[in-house]
């Protein structure tokens, strides 16, 4: 196997599945099957989940809520998604540990880096929630940070699009997909892969990123088996 330990970033929006708000249970079931397939092959999996299906900090300003408060609301949204993921994963027999960047010990373990690594070594899927625990950071930044902290070989960004395109493929029919691209080129072409804080953290820590469509069942297994799926960003 090319990769031993991966960090999978799932957007909250992806959890919407067929719905307009909240969580589509069918989507969680699909993720659970996909994750189980790679855990069964011995891959260590950590997950960072977003909250776009519930609340985005950035939206808050429109409603008169200050940015920091809005970000905390978003972090709480990730906890709800994490609890749902944990339950869905356990339904298919995956051992999980829910780990929060903000202390709420009745719901999740508090984040301790070495403990999270130990869980991974024991074959447990670690679901990181509450982002970085600090406002002004996105869950993509949490993914970049945790991936570096746990020594992941790869950061997988699961989205609804199967890679990085020259333009938004949902709007521009002439858009073409990159198979591989360097960090410098993503910056020079201003491609919206992640926010700059998250992106430069990956670049500085030499953390390769693969952007792929996680909602296409089986893609995760194929990717881990070495098939060219999505777009690879590397130095
Ligand atoms: P080992 O020490 O490797 O055996 O790990 P473990 O996670 O199995 O042991 P532990 O006894 O620490 O945890 C048992 C269960 O309690 C697991 O499901 C943990 O996720 C959970 N747990 C541990 N600490 C906390 C906590 O502070 N809050 C909550 N809500 N659950 C916790």
mmCIF file of N, CA, C and O and ligand atoms in Angstrom, residues 86 96-98 104-110 115 118-119 122 124, ligand 1:
data_model
loop_
_atom_site.group_PDB
_atom_site.id
_atom_site.type_symbol
_atom_site.label_atom_id
_atom_site.label_comp_id
_atom_site.label_asym_id
_atom_site.label_seq_id
_atom_site.Cartn_x
_atom_site.Cartn_y
_atom_site.Cartn_z
ATOM 1 N N UNK A 86 -19.971 8.970 13.720
ATOM 2 C CA UNK A 86 -19.534 7.904 14.636
ATOM 3 C C UNK A 86 -20.602 6.822 14.709
ATOM 4 O O UNK A 86 -20.314 5.629 14.609
ATOM 5 N N UNK A 96 -14.484 3.444 16.354
ATOM 6 C CA UNK A 96 -14.219 4.878 16.192
ATOM 7 C C UNK A 96 -13.940 5.533 17.539
ATOM 8 O O UNK A 96 -14.344 5.028 18.577
ATOM 9 N N UNK A 97 -13.255 6.656 17.473
ATOM 10 C CA UNK A 97 -13.115 7.516 18.642
ATOM 11 C C UNK A 97 -13.409 8.933 18.186
ATOM 12 O O UNK A 97 -12.861 9.386 17.165
ATOM 13 N N UNK A 98 -14.289 9.604 18.932
ATOM 14 C CA UNK A 98 -14.646 10.985 18.611
ATOM 15 C C UNK A 98 -13.774 11.888 19.470
ATOM 16 O O UNK A 98 -13.737 11.738 20.691
ATOM 17 N N UNK A 104 -15.602 18.951 25.712
ATOM 18 C CA UNK A 104 -17.008 18.675 26.043
ATOM 19 C C UNK A 104 -17.052 17.203 26.373
ATOM 20 O O UNK A 104 -17.520 16.378 25.599
ATOM 21 N N UNK A 105 -16.473 16.889 27.522
ATOM 22 C CA UNK A 105 -16.113 15.506 27.774
ATOM 23 C C UNK A 105 -17.272 14.539 27.920
ATOM 24 O O UNK A 105 -17.054 13.330 27.852
ATOM 25 N N UNK A 106 -18.488 15.063 28.061
ATOM 26 C CA UNK A 106 -19.637 14.144 28.095
ATOM 27 C C UNK A 106 -19.936 13.602 26.691
ATOM 28 O O UNK A 106 -20.647 12.613 26.539
ATOM 29 N N UNK A 107 -19.444 14.285 25.676
ATOM 30 C CA UNK A 107 -19.768 13.893 24.299
ATOM 31 C C UNK A 107 -18.576 13.275 23.574
ATOM 32 O O UNK A 107 -18.719 12.309 22.831
ATOM 33 N N UNK A 108 -17.397 13.836 23.795
ATOM 34 C CA UNK A 108 -16.225 13.386 23.031
ATOM 35 C C UNK A 108 -14.973 13.472 23.891
ATOM 36 O O UNK A 108 -14.926 14.226 24.859
ATOM 37 N N UNK A 109 -13.971 12.696 23.499
ATOM 38 C CA UNK A 109 -12.670 12.819 24.169
ATOM 39 C C UNK A 109 -12.056 14.167 23.814
ATOM 40 O O UNK A 109 -12.271 14.665 22.716
ATOM 41 N N UNK A 110 -11.266 14.689 24.702
ATOM 42 C CA UNK A 110 -10.542 15.915 24.379
ATOM 43 C C UNK A 110 -9.315 15.543 23.550
ATOM 44 O O UNK A 110 -8.768 14.450 23.705
ATOM 45 N N UNK A 115 -2.465 10.562 22.110
ATOM 46 C CA UNK A 115 -3.551 9.613 22.328
ATOM 47 C C UNK A 115 -4.278 9.329 21.011
ATOM 48 O O UNK A 115 -4.637 8.192 20.714
ATOM 49 N N UNK A 118 -2.262 6.940 19.064
ATOM 50 C CA UNK A 118 -2.380 5.591 19.642
ATOM 51 C C UNK A 118 -3.680 4.920 19.165
ATOM 52 O O UNK A 118 -3.693 3.742 18.843
ATOM 53 N N UNK A 119 -4.762 5.691 19.129
ATOM 54 C CA UNK A 119 -6.030 5.145 18.623
ATOM 55 C C UNK A 119 -5.861 4.659 17.184
ATOM 56 O O UNK A 119 -6.320 3.582 16.822
ATOM 57 N N UNK A 122 -4.099 1.464 16.894
ATOM 58 C CA UNK A 122 -4.936 0.317 17.290
ATOM 59 C C UNK A 122 -6.055 0.053 16.287
ATOM 60 O O UNK A 122 -6.955 -0.734 16.559
ATOM 61 N N UNK A 124 -8.384 2.179 15.169
ATOM 62 C CA UNK A 124 -9.622 2.934 15.345
ATOM 63 C C UNK A 124 -9.650 4.119 14.389
ATOM 64 O O UNK A 124 -8.621 4.749 14.163
HETATM 65 P P1 LIG B 1 -7.174 2.483 25.204
HETATM 66 O O1 LIG B 1 -6.633 3.268 26.340
HETATM 67 O O2 LIG B 1 -6.245 2.405 24.048
HETATM 68 O O3 LIG B 1 -7.771 1.174 25.558
HETATM 69 O O4 LIG B 1 -8.330 3.398 24.579
HETATM 70 P P2 LIG B 1 -9.859 3.449 24.816
HETATM 71 O O5 LIG B 1 -10.315 4.646 24.106
HETATM 72 O O6 LIG B 1 -10.555 2.181 24.468
HETATM 73 O O7 LIG B 1 -9.970 3.571 26.388
HETATM 74 P P3 LIG B 1 -10.731 4.537 27.318
HETATM 75 O O8 LIG B 1 -11.046 3.699 28.498
HETATM 76 O O9 LIG B 1 -9.950 5.768 27.438
HETATM 77 O O10 LIG B 1 -12.074 4.891 26.519
HETATM 78 C C1 LIG B 1 -13.207 4.055 26.495
HETATM 79 C C2 LIG B 1 -14.333 4.776 25.758
HETATM 80 O O11 LIG B 1 -14.605 6.001 26.421
HETATM 81 C C3 LIG B 1 -13.994 5.144 24.324
HETATM 82 O O12 LIG B 1 -15.171 5.015 23.538
HETATM 83 C C4 LIG B 1 -13.569 6.580 24.408
HETATM 84 O O13 LIG B 1 -13.815 7.300 23.209
HETATM 85 C C5 LIG B 1 -14.448 7.077 25.525
HETATM 86 N N1 LIG B 1 -13.822 8.194 26.228
HETATM 87 C C6 LIG B 1 -12.578 8.281 26.736
HETATM 88 N N2 LIG B 1 -12.365 9.483 27.288
HETATM 89 C C7 LIG B 1 -13.504 10.195 27.131
HETATM 90 C C8 LIG B 1 -13.940 11.500 27.494
HETATM 91 O O14 LIG B 1 -13.225 12.306 28.074
HETATM 92 N N3 LIG B 1 -15.221 11.833 27.148
HETATM 93 C C9 LIG B 1 -16.052 10.989 26.497
HETATM 94 N N4 LIG B 1 -17.283 11.405 26.177
HETATM 95 N N5 LIG B 1 -15.691 9.763 26.159
HETATM 96 C C10 LIG B 1 -14.435 9.351 26.462
#
